Coordinates of C-alpha atoms in Angstrom, one line a residue:
M1 CA 28.7 -40.2 -21.2
D2 CA 27.2 -40.3 -18.1
K3 CA 28.9 -37.1 -16.4
L4 CA 27.9 -35.1 -19.7
I5 CA 23.7 -35.5 -19.5
T6 CA 21.8 -34.8 -15.7
V7 CA 18.5 -35.0 -15.9
S8 CA 17.0 -33.4 -13.2
P9 CA 13.1 -32.2 -12.0
S10 CA 12.2 -28.8 -13.0
P11 CA 12.8 -26.1 -11.9
H12 CA 16.0 -26.3 -14.0
V13 CA 16.9 -22.3 -13.4
Y14 CA 18.0 -21.0 -10.0
G15 CA 18.2 -17.9 -8.2
D16 CA 19.5 -16.9 -4.9
D17 CA 16.2 -14.8 -4.5
N18 CA 14.1 -16.4 -1.2
V19 CA 11.0 -15.1 0.8
K20 CA 13.7 -13.8 3.6
K21 CA 15.6 -11.5 1.3
L22 CA 12.3 -10.2 -0.6
M23 CA 10.6 -9.4 2.4
Y24 CA 13.5 -7.9 4.3
G25 CA 14.3 -5.5 0.7
V26 CA 10.8 -3.9 0.8
I27 CA 11.9 -3.3 4.9
Y28 CA 14.5 -1.5 3.8
A29 CA 12.8 0.4 0.9
L30 CA 10.2 1.2 3.5
I31 CA 13.1 3.0 5.9
P32 CA 13.1 6.7 3.7
A33 CA 9.4 6.9 4.7
F34 CA 9.6 5.7 8.0
L35 CA 12.6 8.4 9.0
V36 CA 10.3 10.8 7.5
S37 CA 7.4 10.6 9.9
V38 CA 9.6 10.7 12.9
Y39 CA 11.1 13.7 11.6
F40 CA 7.5 15.5 11.5
F41 CA 5.7 13.1 13.8
G42 CA 8.2 12.2 16.4
I43 CA 7.8 9.9 19.4
G44 CA 4.3 8.6 17.7
A45 CA 5.7 6.9 14.7
L46 CA 8.2 5.1 16.5
I47 CA 5.3 3.5 19.0
V48 CA 2.7 3.0 16.4
T49 CA 5.8 1.0 14.5
S50 CA 6.9 -1.1 17.3
I51 CA 3.5 -2.1 18.4
S52 CA 2.1 -3.2 14.9
V53 CA 5.2 -4.8 14.0
V54 CA 5.4 -7.1 17.7
S55 CA 1.9 -7.6 17.6
C56 CA 2.0 -8.8 14.4
V57 CA 4.8 -10.8 14.6
M58 CA 3.1 -12.3 17.7
F59 CA -0.2 -13.0 16.2
E60 CA 1.6 -14.9 13.5
Y61 CA 3.6 -17.0 15.7
L62 CA 0.8 -17.9 18.2
I63 CA -1.2 -18.9 15.3
Q64 CA 1.0 -21.1 13.3
K65 CA 2.1 -22.8 16.8
Y66 CA -0.8 -23.4 18.9
M67 CA -4.0 -23.2 16.3
M68 CA -2.2 -24.6 12.9
K69 CA 0.0 -27.0 15.1
T70 CA 3.1 -25.9 12.0
E71 CA 6.6 -24.7 12.6
P72 CA 6.2 -21.0 12.9
T73 CA 7.9 -18.5 10.1
V74 CA 8.3 -15.5 11.8
S75 CA 11.9 -15.4 10.9
D76 CA 10.8 -14.9 7.2
G77 CA 10.0 -11.4 7.5
S78 CA 6.5 -11.5 6.0
A79 CA 4.8 -10.5 9.5
A80 CA 7.0 -8.2 9.8
V81 CA 6.1 -6.5 6.5
T82 CA 2.8 -6.5 7.4
G83 CA 3.2 -5.1 10.8
V84 CA 5.3 -2.2 9.1
L85 CA 2.3 -1.5 5.9
L86 CA -0.3 -1.5 8.8
A87 CA 1.3 1.1 10.6
M88 CA 2.3 3.1 7.6
N89 CA -1.4 3.1 7.0
L90 CA -2.2 4.7 10.9
P91 CA -2.4 8.1 12.4
T92 CA 0.6 8.2 14.8
N93 CA -2.0 9.2 17.5
M94 CA -3.4 5.9 17.3
P95 CA -4.2 4.1 20.8
W96 CA -2.4 1.2 21.3
W97 CA -5.2 -1.4 21.8
I98 CA -6.4 -0.3 18.2
I99 CA -3.3 -1.5 16.6
V100 CA -3.2 -4.6 18.0
I101 CA -6.8 -5.4 16.8
G102 CA -5.8 -4.3 13.4
A103 CA -2.7 -6.3 13.7
L104 CA -4.8 -9.4 14.5
V105 CA -7.0 -8.8 12.3
A106 CA -4.7 -8.4 9.3
I107 CA -2.8 -11.5 10.7
G108 CA -5.6 -13.8 12.0
V109 CA -8.3 -13.0 9.2
G110 CA -6.4 -11.5 5.9
K111 CA -3.3 -14.1 6.2
M112 CA -3.6 -16.8 8.7
S113 CA -7.4 -18.3 7.6
F114 CA -6.3 -18.8 4.1
G115 CA -3.4 -20.7 4.9
G116 CA -0.5 -18.4 5.5
L117 CA 1.9 -16.4 3.3
G118 CA 1.3 -17.3 -0.6
N119 CA -2.0 -18.1 -0.1
N120 CA -4.0 -14.9 1.5
P121 CA -6.4 -13.6 -1.8
F122 CA -6.1 -9.5 -0.3
N123 CA -3.1 -7.8 0.9
P124 CA -3.2 -8.5 4.9
A125 CA -2.4 -5.4 5.8
L126 CA -5.1 -3.4 4.3
V127 CA -7.7 -6.2 5.1
G128 CA -6.5 -4.3 8.9
R129 CA -6.2 -1.0 7.7
V130 CA -9.8 -1.4 6.1
F131 CA -11.4 -3.0 9.0
L132 CA -10.1 -0.2 11.7
F133 CA -11.3 2.7 9.3
I134 CA -14.6 1.2 9.7
S135 CA -14.8 0.2 12.4
F136 CA -12.7 3.2 14.6
P137 CA -13.6 6.1 12.2
V138 CA -13.1 9.1 14.5
Q139 CA -9.5 7.1 15.4
M140 CA -8.4 6.5 12.0
T141 CA -9.5 10.1 10.7
S142 CA -7.4 12.1 13.7
W143 CA -4.2 13.0 11.6
P144 CA -2.0 14.5 14.5
E145 CA -0.3 17.9 13.6
P146 CA 3.3 17.3 12.0
I147 CA 6.3 18.9 13.7
V148 CA 4.2 20.4 16.7
S149 CA 3.2 17.1 17.7
R150 CA 6.7 15.4 17.9
L151 CA 6.6 14.9 21.6
Q152 CA 3.6 13.9 22.1
Y153 CA 1.6 10.6 21.5
A154 CA -2.0 10.9 22.2
D155 CA -4.6 14.0 22.4
A156 CA -1.9 15.5 20.1
A157 CA -3.3 18.6 17.8
T158 CA -4.7 17.3 15.0
G159 CA -6.0 18.7 11.6
A160 CA -7.6 17.2 7.9
T161 CA -5.5 15.9 5.2
P162 CA -5.6 17.8 2.0
L163 CA -7.8 15.0 0.1
A164 CA -10.3 16.1 3.2
V165 CA -10.2 19.4 2.7
I166 CA -10.7 19.2 -1.1
K167 CA -13.4 17.1 -0.1
E168 CA -15.0 18.7 2.1
G169 CA -14.8 22.3 0.9
L170 CA -15.9 21.3 -3.0
A171 CA -19.3 19.7 -1.1
A172 CA -19.6 22.9 0.6
G173 CA -19.4 25.2 -2.8
V174 CA -16.3 26.4 -1.9
P175 CA -14.3 26.9 -5.5
M176 CA -10.6 25.1 -5.4
S177 CA -9.3 28.2 -6.0
R178 CA -9.8 28.9 -2.4
L179 CA -9.5 25.6 -1.3
A180 CA -5.7 25.8 -2.4
E181 CA -4.9 28.5 -0.3
Q182 CA -6.1 26.3 2.8
I183 CA -3.5 23.1 1.8
P184 CA 0.1 23.3 1.8
G185 CA 2.6 24.1 -0.9
Y186 CA 3.0 21.4 -3.5
L187 CA 6.7 21.5 -2.5
D188 CA 5.4 20.4 1.1
L189 CA 3.2 17.9 -0.4
F190 CA 6.1 16.4 -2.0
I191 CA 8.2 16.3 0.8
G192 CA 5.6 15.1 3.5
H193 CA 5.1 18.3 5.9
L194 CA 1.1 17.8 5.9
H195 CA -1.6 15.4 8.0
G196 CA -1.6 12.2 6.7
S197 CA -1.0 8.5 7.9
M198 CA 2.3 8.1 9.0
G199 CA 3.6 6.2 5.5
E200 CA 1.5 8.3 3.0
I201 CA 2.8 12.1 3.8
S202 CA 6.2 11.7 1.8
A203 CA 5.8 11.0 -1.8
L204 CA 9.5 11.4 -2.0
A205 CA 10.8 9.0 0.2
L206 CA 8.1 6.3 -0.8
L207 CA 9.6 7.0 -4.5
A208 CA 13.0 6.6 -2.8
G209 CA 12.4 3.4 -1.7
G210 CA 10.4 2.4 -4.7
I211 CA 13.6 3.1 -7.3
F212 CA 15.2 0.7 -4.4
M213 CA 13.1 -1.9 -5.1
L214 CA 12.8 -1.7 -8.9
T215 CA 16.9 -1.9 -8.7
R216 CA 16.9 -5.3 -6.7
K217 CA 14.2 -6.5 -9.1
I218 CA 12.0 -7.0 -5.7
I219 CA 9.0 -5.2 -7.6
T220 CA 8.3 -4.7 -11.4
W221 CA 7.4 -1.0 -12.8
H222 CA 4.0 -2.2 -14.5
I223 CA 1.4 -2.2 -11.5
P224 CA 2.5 1.4 -10.4
V225 CA 3.4 2.8 -13.8
S226 CA -0.4 1.9 -14.6
I227 CA -1.7 3.2 -11.5
F228 CA 0.0 6.5 -11.7
L229 CA -1.0 7.2 -15.6
T230 CA -4.7 5.8 -15.2
V231 CA -5.1 8.3 -11.8
F232 CA -3.2 11.2 -13.9
L233 CA -5.0 11.1 -17.3
F234 CA -8.8 9.9 -14.9
T235 CA -8.0 13.4 -13.0
G236 CA -6.9 15.3 -15.6
I237 CA -10.2 14.7 -18.3
L238 CA -11.7 15.9 -15.1
W239 CA -9.7 19.1 -14.4
L240 CA -9.7 19.9 -18.1
I241 CA -13.8 19.6 -18.4
N242 CA -14.1 21.2 -14.7
P243 CA -11.4 23.3 -13.0
Y244 CA -13.0 24.8 -10.6
D245 CA -14.4 21.9 -9.2
N246 CA -11.5 19.4 -9.7
A247 CA -7.7 19.3 -8.4
D248 CA -5.4 19.1 -10.9
P249 CA -3.5 15.7 -11.2
L250 CA -0.5 16.5 -9.8
F251 CA -2.6 16.9 -6.3
H252 CA -4.1 13.8 -6.5
L253 CA -0.7 11.9 -7.6
I254 CA 1.4 13.4 -4.8
T255 CA -1.6 13.2 -1.7
G256 CA -3.3 10.5 0.2
G257 CA -2.2 6.8 0.4
L258 CA -1.5 6.7 -3.8
V259 CA 2.1 6.3 -4.0
L260 CA 2.2 3.9 -0.7
G261 CA -0.5 1.8 -2.1
A262 CA 0.8 1.5 -5.7
V263 CA 4.5 1.3 -4.8
Y264 CA 4.1 -1.1 -1.9
M265 CA 0.6 -2.7 -1.4
A266 CA -0.6 -3.4 -5.2
T267 CA 2.7 -5.3 -6.0
D268 CA 2.2 -8.0 -3.0
Y269 CA 3.3 -11.2 -5.3
A270 CA 0.5 -13.2 -3.6
T271 CA -2.6 -11.1 -4.2
S272 CA -1.4 -9.3 -7.7
P273 CA -1.6 -10.3 -11.1
M274 CA 1.6 -12.8 -12.5
T275 CA 1.7 -11.7 -16.2
P276 CA 2.9 -8.1 -17.5
K277 CA -0.5 -7.8 -19.6
G278 CA -2.5 -8.7 -15.9
M279 CA -0.6 -6.3 -14.3
W280 CA -1.5 -3.1 -16.0
I281 CA -5.2 -4.3 -16.3
F282 CA -4.9 -4.7 -12.4
G283 CA -3.3 -1.0 -12.3
I284 CA -5.5 0.5 -14.3
G285 CA -8.8 -0.7 -12.4
I286 CA -6.9 0.4 -8.9
G287 CA -6.7 3.8 -10.6
V288 CA -10.0 4.0 -12.3
I289 CA -11.5 2.9 -8.7
T290 CA -9.3 5.3 -6.7
V291 CA -10.5 8.0 -8.4
A292 CA -14.1 7.1 -9.0
I293 CA -14.0 7.0 -4.9
R294 CA -12.1 9.9 -4.3
V295 CA -14.2 12.5 -6.8
Y296 CA -17.7 10.7 -6.5
G297 CA -17.5 8.7 -3.1
A298 CA -17.8 9.6 0.3
Y299 CA -14.8 9.3 1.5
P300 CA -11.7 11.4 -0.1
E301 CA -9.2 8.2 -0.3
G302 CA -10.0 5.7 -2.2
I303 CA -6.8 3.4 -2.9
S304 CA -7.1 1.0 0.0
F305 CA -10.6 0.1 -1.1
A306 CA -9.4 0.0 -4.7
I307 CA -6.7 -2.3 -4.4
L308 CA -8.6 -4.8 -1.8
I309 CA -11.4 -4.8 -4.9
M310 CA -8.7 -5.1 -7.5
N311 CA -7.5 -8.2 -5.7
S312 CA -10.7 -10.1 -5.7
F313 CA -10.2 -10.1 -9.5
V314 CA -6.4 -11.3 -9.8
P315 CA -7.8 -15.0 -9.9
L316 CA -10.1 -14.3 -13.1
I317 CA -7.0 -11.6 -14.5
N318 CA -4.6 -14.9 -14.2
K319 CA -7.1 -17.2 -15.5
Y320 CA -7.5 -15.1 -18.8
V321 CA -4.2 -13.2 -19.2
K322 CA -1.6 -15.4 -19.1
P323 CA 1.7 -16.3 -21.1
N324 CA 1.4 -19.0 -24.2
R325 CA 2.5 -22.5 -23.1
F326 CA 6.0 -23.6 -24.2
G327 CA 5.9 -24.9 -27.9
E328 CA 2.1 -24.0 -28.3
E329 CA 1.4 -22.1 -31.5
V330 CA 1.4 -18.4 -32.3
K331 CA 0.8 -15.7 -34.4
N332 CA 4.0 -14.7 -36.7
G333 CA 5.5 -16.9 -34.3

């Protein structure tokens, strides 16, 4: 009888997933977007990514070992993920010392000041990205020319992103029909032949990595789909009301950092809700704020600010949107 009954503390169900496996799964998913960036921007993409990853790993190691007096956990891959995501949010001609500052803010302020992995309320890479965007606006909006700048790192030829072209053009009173002639075609936008941050240019490569993460169950579909649907419906309504002063929904979906943010940054475990219903609320909020900033705000892009704002609501969402406790009475149960 003793051999038939085993009493042990919870959890009683085990899986083979762990932090290290999940983190490196995210890095593998970002390889297509990284390769596309290398194709279009060349040596700059390699330099920016290397500096960002090495800096994030180094700062996390030093903070844990000499300030927190704990055993460094950089081998779990989370610092490397922050480094890759930070690099994906930067132009490929960014000066090296600005990247190091961004890595210090991302790891030191965004992650370790709250206690490290799993305790941070805000996405660390976005904390670093927004800090650099506010502190170094000129360097953060100098987008290198794709293909022709492959062998250049600093002082490469630059241009405006499609979102910036539309934003500035509409503010100057130029109609959408004329602005559309100044931006690449939709196929080029989808593949990644445009100005922008190194990791945001190719919706195709980012979606391929997203499908990989879905099949590996690294993320669920709720947050990305809720963001995409919200942006599509919101911008679609604006476009139907006034197509002369608003871009169509497809343009908003495949430009800027929407896919990068929705698939890779809004889905961060520590900074997103725990339940599917909470994820929908979280994703809808991100979509609404993103469009509001793009259309009515001062900046052409808004996904970074939208995710950080909704990160602050996650504790509230988790408090009021949570599954029924085991044994709790439910309607029609």
